[in-house]
Amino acid sequence: MDLDDIYRQYLHDIYRYLYSLCQSKPLAEDLMQDTFYKAHFALLNGTIQDIKPWLFKVAYYTYIDHERKNKRITMEEQVDIIHYITPESQIVESESFQILIQYLNTLSFNEKHAIILCDVNGCSHEEAAAILNLKINTIKSHLFRGRRKMRELIKEGVVNDG
């Protein structure tokens, strides 16, 4: 499978995943571009057996690298970039997705990522464990606790601003 096919197949999934992590459309677009840039060079140097979890892992570490480099810069200091109206941006802007993100932000780091990977992006427990460098049983525990907390939050209708 060449990079163009991979890009077309996983573009929306990677964008949604990165947006759910950074909650900034311009930043998610930049991180997505960096992810596919890194993927291009990795694919030139060898073959990747299971593209989807590997690509999510590249996206995850691209996000982590960005956060480490920019941890002193606040969101207010970042320059807003003009963005185009796309199907992705319409989905992201929908009220239900925004509420979901707010609920997810109340969870622990690992619970949030386990739910985003497994429930939102359809990764298997094994794929999520590989992406986050955790054991499968640990992923299952984080999913169980995160889902339970999400159900409680949804029942109560409570959204905490993180």
mmCIF file with all atom_site columns, N, CA and C in Angstrom, residues 2-41:
data_model
loop_
_atom_site.group_PDB
_atom_site.id
_atom_site.type_symbol
_atom_site.label_atom_id
_atom_site.label_alt_id
_atom_site.label_comp_id
_atom_site.label_asym_id
_atom_site.label_entity_id
_atom_site.label_seq_id
_atom_site.pdbx_PDB_ins_code
_atom_site.Cartn_x
_atom_site.Cartn_y
_atom_site.Cartn_z
_atom_site.occupancy
_atom_site.B_iso_or_equiv
_atom_site.pdbx_formal_charge
_atom_site.auth_seq_id
_atom_site.auth_comp_id
_atom_site.auth_asym_id
_atom_site.auth_atom_id
_atom_site.pdbx_PDB_model_num
ATOM 1   N N  . ASP A 1 2  ? 0.648   2.162  -0.900 1.00 0.00 ? 2  ASP A N  1
ATOM 2   C CA . ASP A 1 2  ? 1.482   3.355  -0.947 1.00 0.00 ? 2  ASP A CA 1
ATOM 3   C C  . ASP A 1 2  ? 0.916   4.449  -0.048 1.00 0.00 ? 2  ASP A C  1
ATOM 4   N N  . LEU A 1 3  ? 1.699   5.496  0.129  1.00 0.00 ? 3  LEU A N  1
ATOM 5   C CA . LEU A 1 3  ? 1.342   6.562  1.057  1.00 0.00 ? 3  LEU A CA 1
ATOM 6   C C  . LEU A 1 3  ? 0.034   7.250  0.674  1.00 0.00 ? 3  LEU A C  1
ATOM 7   N N  . ASP A 1 4  ? -0.234  7.428  -0.612 1.00 0.00 ? 4  ASP A N  1
ATOM 8   C CA . ASP A 1 4  ? -1.485  8.067  -1.036 1.00 0.00 ? 4  ASP A CA 1
ATOM 9   C C  . ASP A 1 4  ? -2.696  7.265  -0.568 1.00 0.00 ? 4  ASP A C  1
ATOM 10  N N  . ASP A 1 5  ? -2.629  5.951  -0.721 1.00 0.00 ? 5  ASP A N  1
ATOM 11  C CA . ASP A 1 5  ? -3.733  5.094  -0.270 1.00 0.00 ? 5  ASP A CA 1
ATOM 12  C C  . ASP A 1 5  ? -3.893  5.155  1.241  1.00 0.00 ? 5  ASP A C  1
ATOM 13  N N  . ILE A 1 6  ? -2.774  5.110  1.939  1.00 0.00 ? 6  ILE A N  1
ATOM 14  C CA . ILE A 1 6  ? -2.797  5.187  3.404  1.00 0.00 ? 6  ILE A CA 1
ATOM 15  C C  . ILE A 1 6  ? -3.383  6.528  3.843  1.00 0.00 ? 6  ILE A C  1
ATOM 16  N N  . TYR A 1 7  ? -2.958  7.592  3.193  1.00 0.00 ? 7  TYR A N  1
ATOM 17  C CA . TYR A 1 7  ? -3.446  8.931  3.522  1.00 0.00 ? 7  TYR A CA 1
ATOM 18  C C  . TYR A 1 7  ? -4.956  9.016  3.348  1.00 0.00 ? 7  TYR A C  1
ATOM 19  N N  . ARG A 1 8  ? -5.448  8.557  2.196  1.00 0.00 ? 8  ARG A N  1
ATOM 20  C CA . ARG A 1 8  ? -6.897  8.620  1.932  1.00 0.00 ? 8  ARG A CA 1
ATOM 21  C C  . ARG A 1 8  ? -7.678  7.748  2.927  1.00 0.00 ? 8  ARG A C  1
ATOM 22  N N  . GLN A 1 9  ? -7.137  6.611  3.276  1.00 0.00 ? 9  GLN A N  1
ATOM 23  C CA . GLN A 1 9  ? -7.866  5.685  4.152  1.00 0.00 ? 9  GLN A CA 1
ATOM 24  C C  . GLN A 1 9  ? -7.897  6.158  5.606  1.00 0.00 ? 9  GLN A C  1
ATOM 25  N N  . TYR A 1 10 ? -6.825  6.782  6.088  1.00 0.00 ? 10 TYR A N  1
ATOM 26  C CA . TYR A 1 10 ? -6.726  7.102  7.514  1.00 0.00 ? 10 TYR A CA 1
ATOM 27  C C  . TYR A 1 10 ? -6.739  8.591  7.833  1.00 0.00 ? 10 TYR A C  1
ATOM 28  N N  . LEU A 1 11 ? -6.872  9.436  6.851  1.00 0.00 ? 11 LEU A N  1
ATOM 29  C CA . LEU A 1 11 ? -6.862  10.884 7.040  1.00 0.00 ? 11 LEU A CA 1
ATOM 30  C C  . LEU A 1 11 ? -7.856  11.329 8.108  1.00 0.00 ? 11 LEU A C  1
ATOM 31  N N  . HIS A 1 12 ? -9.098  10.936 7.972  1.00 0.00 ? 12 HIS A N  1
ATOM 32  C CA . HIS A 1 12 ? -10.140 11.394 8.897  1.00 0.00 ? 12 HIS A CA 1
ATOM 33  C C  . HIS A 1 12 ? -9.939  10.845 10.299 1.00 0.00 ? 12 HIS A C  1
ATOM 34  N N  . ASP A 1 13 ? -9.542  9.581  10.406 1.00 0.00 ? 13 ASP A N  1
ATOM 35  C CA . ASP A 1 13 ? -9.319  8.974  11.723 1.00 0.00 ? 13 ASP A CA 1
ATOM 36  C C  . ASP A 1 13 ? -8.177  9.666  12.461 1.00 0.00 ? 13 ASP A C  1
ATOM 37  N N  . ILE A 1 14 ? -7.086  9.897  11.766 1.00 0.00 ? 14 ILE A N  1
ATOM 38  C CA . ILE A 1 14 ? -5.922  10.536 12.387 1.00 0.00 ? 14 ILE A CA 1
ATOM 39  C C  . ILE A 1 14 ? -6.252  11.982 12.763 1.00 0.00 ? 14 ILE A C  1
ATOM 40  N N  . TYR A 1 15 ? -6.976  12.674 11.904 1.00 0.00 ? 15 TYR A N  1
ATOM 41  C CA . TYR A 1 15 ? -7.357  14.054 12.215 1.00 0.00 ? 15 TYR A CA 1
ATOM 42  C C  . TYR A 1 15 ? -8.229  14.111 13.472 1.00 0.00 ? 15 TYR A C  1
ATOM 43  N N  . ARG A 1 16 ? -9.265  13.254 13.531 1.00 0.00 ? 16 ARG A N  1
ATOM 44  C CA . ARG A 1 16 ? -10.144 13.241 14.707 1.00 0.00 ? 16 ARG A CA 1
ATOM 45  C C  . ARG A 1 16 ? -9.365  12.896 15.971 1.00 0.00 ? 16 ARG A C  1
ATOM 46  N N  . TYR A 1 17 ? -8.464  11.938 15.864 1.00 0.00 ? 17 TYR A N  1
ATOM 47  C CA . TYR A 1 17 ? -7.662  11.541 17.025 1.00 0.00 ? 17 TYR A CA 1
ATOM 48  C C  . TYR A 1 17 ? -6.808  12.711 17.505 1.00 0.00 ? 17 TYR A C  1
ATOM 49  N N  . LEU A 1 18 ? -6.098  13.353 16.593 1.00 0.00 ? 18 LEU A N  1
ATOM 50  C CA . LEU A 1 18 ? -5.250  14.466 16.979 1.00 0.00 ? 18 LEU A CA 1
ATOM 51  C C  . LEU A 1 18 ? -6.067  15.647 17.491 1.00 0.00 ? 18 LEU A C  1
ATOM 52  N N  . TYR A 1 19 ? -7.224  15.899 16.875 1.00 0.00 ? 19 TYR A N  1
ATOM 53  C CA . TYR A 1 19 ? -8.072  16.993 17.364 1.00 0.00 ? 19 TYR A CA 1
ATOM 54  C C  . TYR A 1 19 ? -8.549  16.701 18.778 1.00 0.00 ? 19 TYR A C  1
ATOM 55  N N  . SER A 1 20 ? -8.902  15.444 19.041 1.00 0.00 ? 20 SER A N  1
ATOM 56  C CA . SER A 1 20 ? -9.375  15.102 20.382 1.00 0.00 ? 20 SER A CA 1
ATOM 57  C C  . SER A 1 20 ? -8.270  15.272 21.418 1.00 0.00 ? 20 SER A C  1
ATOM 58  N N  . LEU A 1 21 ? -7.017  15.188 20.999 1.00 0.00 ? 21 LEU A N  1
ATOM 59  C CA . LEU A 1 21 ? -5.900  15.388 21.919 1.00 0.00 ? 21 LEU A CA 1
ATOM 60  C C  . LEU A 1 21 ? -5.608  16.865 22.132 1.00 0.00 ? 21 LEU A C  1
ATOM 61  N N  . CYS A 1 22 ? -5.558  17.642 21.053 1.00 0.00 ? 22 CYS A N  1
ATOM 62  C CA . CYS A 1 22 ? -5.109  19.032 21.169 1.00 0.00 ? 22 CYS A CA 1
ATOM 63  C C  . CYS A 1 22 ? -6.251  20.046 21.177 1.00 0.00 ? 22 CYS A C  1
ATOM 64  N N  . GLN A 1 23 ? -7.417  19.679 20.668 1.00 0.00 ? 23 GLN A N  1
ATOM 65  C CA . GLN A 1 23 ? -8.606  20.523 20.625 1.00 0.00 ? 23 GLN A CA 1
ATOM 66  C C  . GLN A 1 23 ? -8.378  21.848 19.903 1.00 0.00 ? 23 GLN A C  1
ATOM 67  N N  . SER A 1 24 ? -7.560  21.805 18.878 1.00 0.00 ? 24 SER A N  1
ATOM 68  C CA . SER A 1 24 ? -7.293  22.979 18.040 1.00 0.00 ? 24 SER A CA 1
ATOM 69  C C  . SER A 1 24 ? -7.230  22.492 16.598 1.00 0.00 ? 24 SER A C  1
ATOM 70  N N  . LYS A 1 25 ? -8.124  23.008 15.776 1.00 0.00 ? 25 LYS A N  1
ATOM 71  C CA . LYS A 1 25 ? -8.146  22.580 14.373 1.00 0.00 ? 25 LYS A CA 1
ATOM 72  C C  . LYS A 1 25 ? -6.828  22.861 13.650 1.00 0.00 ? 25 LYS A C  1
ATOM 73  N N  . PRO A 1 26 ? -6.294  24.079 13.753 1.00 0.00 ? 26 PRO A N  1
ATOM 74  C CA . PRO A 1 26 ? -5.030  24.325 13.049 1.00 0.00 ? 26 PRO A CA 1
ATOM 75  C C  . PRO A 1 26 ? -3.888  23.431 13.544 1.00 0.00 ? 26 PRO A C  1
ATOM 76  N N  . LEU A 1 27 ? -3.824  23.235 14.848 1.00 0.00 ? 27 LEU A N  1
ATOM 77  C CA . LEU A 1 27 ? -2.769  22.391 15.398 1.00 0.00 ? 27 LEU A CA 1
ATOM 78  C C  . LEU A 1 27 ? -2.965  20.934 14.974 1.00 0.00 ? 27 LEU A C  1
ATOM 79  N N  . ALA A 1 28 ? -4.205  20.455 14.996 1.00 0.00 ? 28 ALA A N  1
ATOM 80  C CA . ALA A 1 28 ? -4.476  19.081 14.569 1.00 0.00 ? 28 ALA A CA 1
ATOM 81  C C  . ALA A 1 28 ? -4.079  18.886 13.109 1.00 0.00 ? 28 ALA A C  1
ATOM 82  N N  . GLU A 1 29 ? -4.332  19.890 12.288 1.00 0.00 ? 29 GLU A N  1
ATOM 83  C CA . GLU A 1 29 ? -3.946  19.806 10.879 1.00 0.00 ? 29 GLU A CA 1
ATOM 84  C C  . GLU A 1 29 ? -2.426  19.756 10.732 1.00 0.00 ? 29 GLU A C  1
ATOM 85  N N  . ASP A 1 30 ? -1.716  20.585 11.509 1.00 0.00 ? 30 ASP A N  1
ATOM 86  C CA . ASP A 1 30 ? -0.256  20.582 11.460 1.00 0.00 ? 30 ASP A CA 1
ATOM 87  C C  . ASP A 1 30 ? 0.307   19.245 11.948 1.00 0.00 ? 30 ASP A C  1
ATOM 88  N N  . LEU A 1 31 ? -0.232  18.743 13.047 1.00 0.00 ? 31 LEU A N  1
ATOM 89  C CA . LEU A 1 31 ? 0.240   17.466 13.584 1.00 0.00 ? 31 LEU A CA 1
ATOM 90  C C  . LEU A 1 31 ? -0.059  16.322 12.623 1.00 0.00 ? 31 LEU A C  1
ATOM 91  N N  . MET A 1 32 ? -1.205  16.397 11.962 1.00 0.00 ? 32 MET A N  1
ATOM 92  C CA . MET A 1 32 ? -1.552  15.367 10.987 1.00 0.00 ? 32 MET A CA 1
ATOM 93  C C  . MET A 1 32 ? -0.551  15.395 9.830  1.00 0.00 ? 32 MET A C  1
ATOM 94  N N  . GLN A 1 33 ? -0.203  16.591 9.371  1.00 0.00 ? 33 GLN A N  1
ATOM 95  C CA . GLN A 1 33 ? 0.775   16.717 8.299  1.00 0.00 ? 33 GLN A CA 1
ATOM 96  C C  . GLN A 1 33 ? 2.119   16.133 8.741  1.00 0.00 ? 33 GLN A C  1
ATOM 97  N N  . ASP A 1 34 ? 2.543   16.447 9.962  1.00 0.00 ? 34 ASP A N  1
ATOM 98  C CA . ASP A 1 34 ? 3.796   15.904 10.481 1.00 0.00 ? 34 ASP A CA 1
ATOM 99  C C  . ASP A 1 34 ? 3.735   14.386 10.590 1.00 0.00 ? 34 ASP A C  1
ATOM 100 N N  . THR A 1 35 ? 2.593   13.860 10.992 1.00 0.00 ? 35 THR A N  1
ATOM 101 C CA . THR A 1 35 ? 2.419   12.409 11.118 1.00 0.00 ? 35 THR A CA 1
ATOM 102 C C  . THR A 1 35 ? 2.618   11.731 9.776  1.00 0.00 ? 35 THR A C  1
ATOM 103 N N  . PHE A 1 36 ? 1.978   12.234 8.752  1.00 0.00 ? 36 PHE A N  1
ATOM 104 C CA . PHE A 1 36 ? 2.099   11.614 7.439  1.00 0.00 ? 36 PHE A CA 1
ATOM 105 C C  . PHE A 1 36 ? 3.482   11.866 6.819  1.00 0.00 ? 36 PHE A C  1
ATOM 106 N N  . TYR A 1 37 ? 4.108   12.949 7.184  1.00 0.00 ? 37 TYR A N  1
ATOM 107 C CA . TYR A 1 37 ? 5.481   13.202 6.738  1.00 0.00 ? 37 TYR A CA 1
ATOM 108 C C  . TYR A 1 37 ? 6.415   12.140 7.315  1.00 0.00 ? 37 TYR A C  1
ATOM 109 N N  . LYS A 1 38 ? 6.274   11.886 8.616  1.00 0.00 ? 38 LYS A N  1
ATOM 110 C CA . LYS A 1 38 ? 7.079   10.846 9.264  1.00 0.00 ? 38 LYS A CA 1
ATOM 111 C C  . LYS A 1 38 ? 6.751   9.468  8.684  1.00 0.00 ? 38 LYS A C  1
ATOM 112 N N  . ALA A 1 39 ? 5.484   9.236  8.419  1.00 0.00 ? 39 ALA A N  1
ATOM 113 C CA . ALA A 1 39 ? 5.068   7.949  7.860  1.00 0.00 ? 39 ALA A CA 1
ATOM 114 C C  . ALA A 1 39 ? 5.699   7.733  6.491  1.00 0.00 ? 39 ALA A C  1
ATOM 115 N N  . HIS A 1 40 ? 5.791   8.790  5.714  1.00 0.00 ? 40 HIS A N  1
ATOM 116 C CA . HIS A 1 40 ? 6.391   8.684  4.385  1.00 0.00 ? 40 HIS A CA 1
ATOM 117 C C  . HIS A 1 40 ? 7.818   8.157  4.471  1.00 0.00 ? 40 HIS A C  1
ATOM 118 N N  . PHE A 1 41 ? 8.616   8.724  5.356  1.00 0.00 ? 41 PHE A N  1
ATOM 119 C CA . PHE A 1 41 ? 10.006  8.291  5.475  1.00 0.00 ? 41 PHE A CA 1
ATOM 120 C C  . PHE A 1 41 ? 10.113  6.886  6.055  1.00 0.00 ? 41 PHE A C  1
#
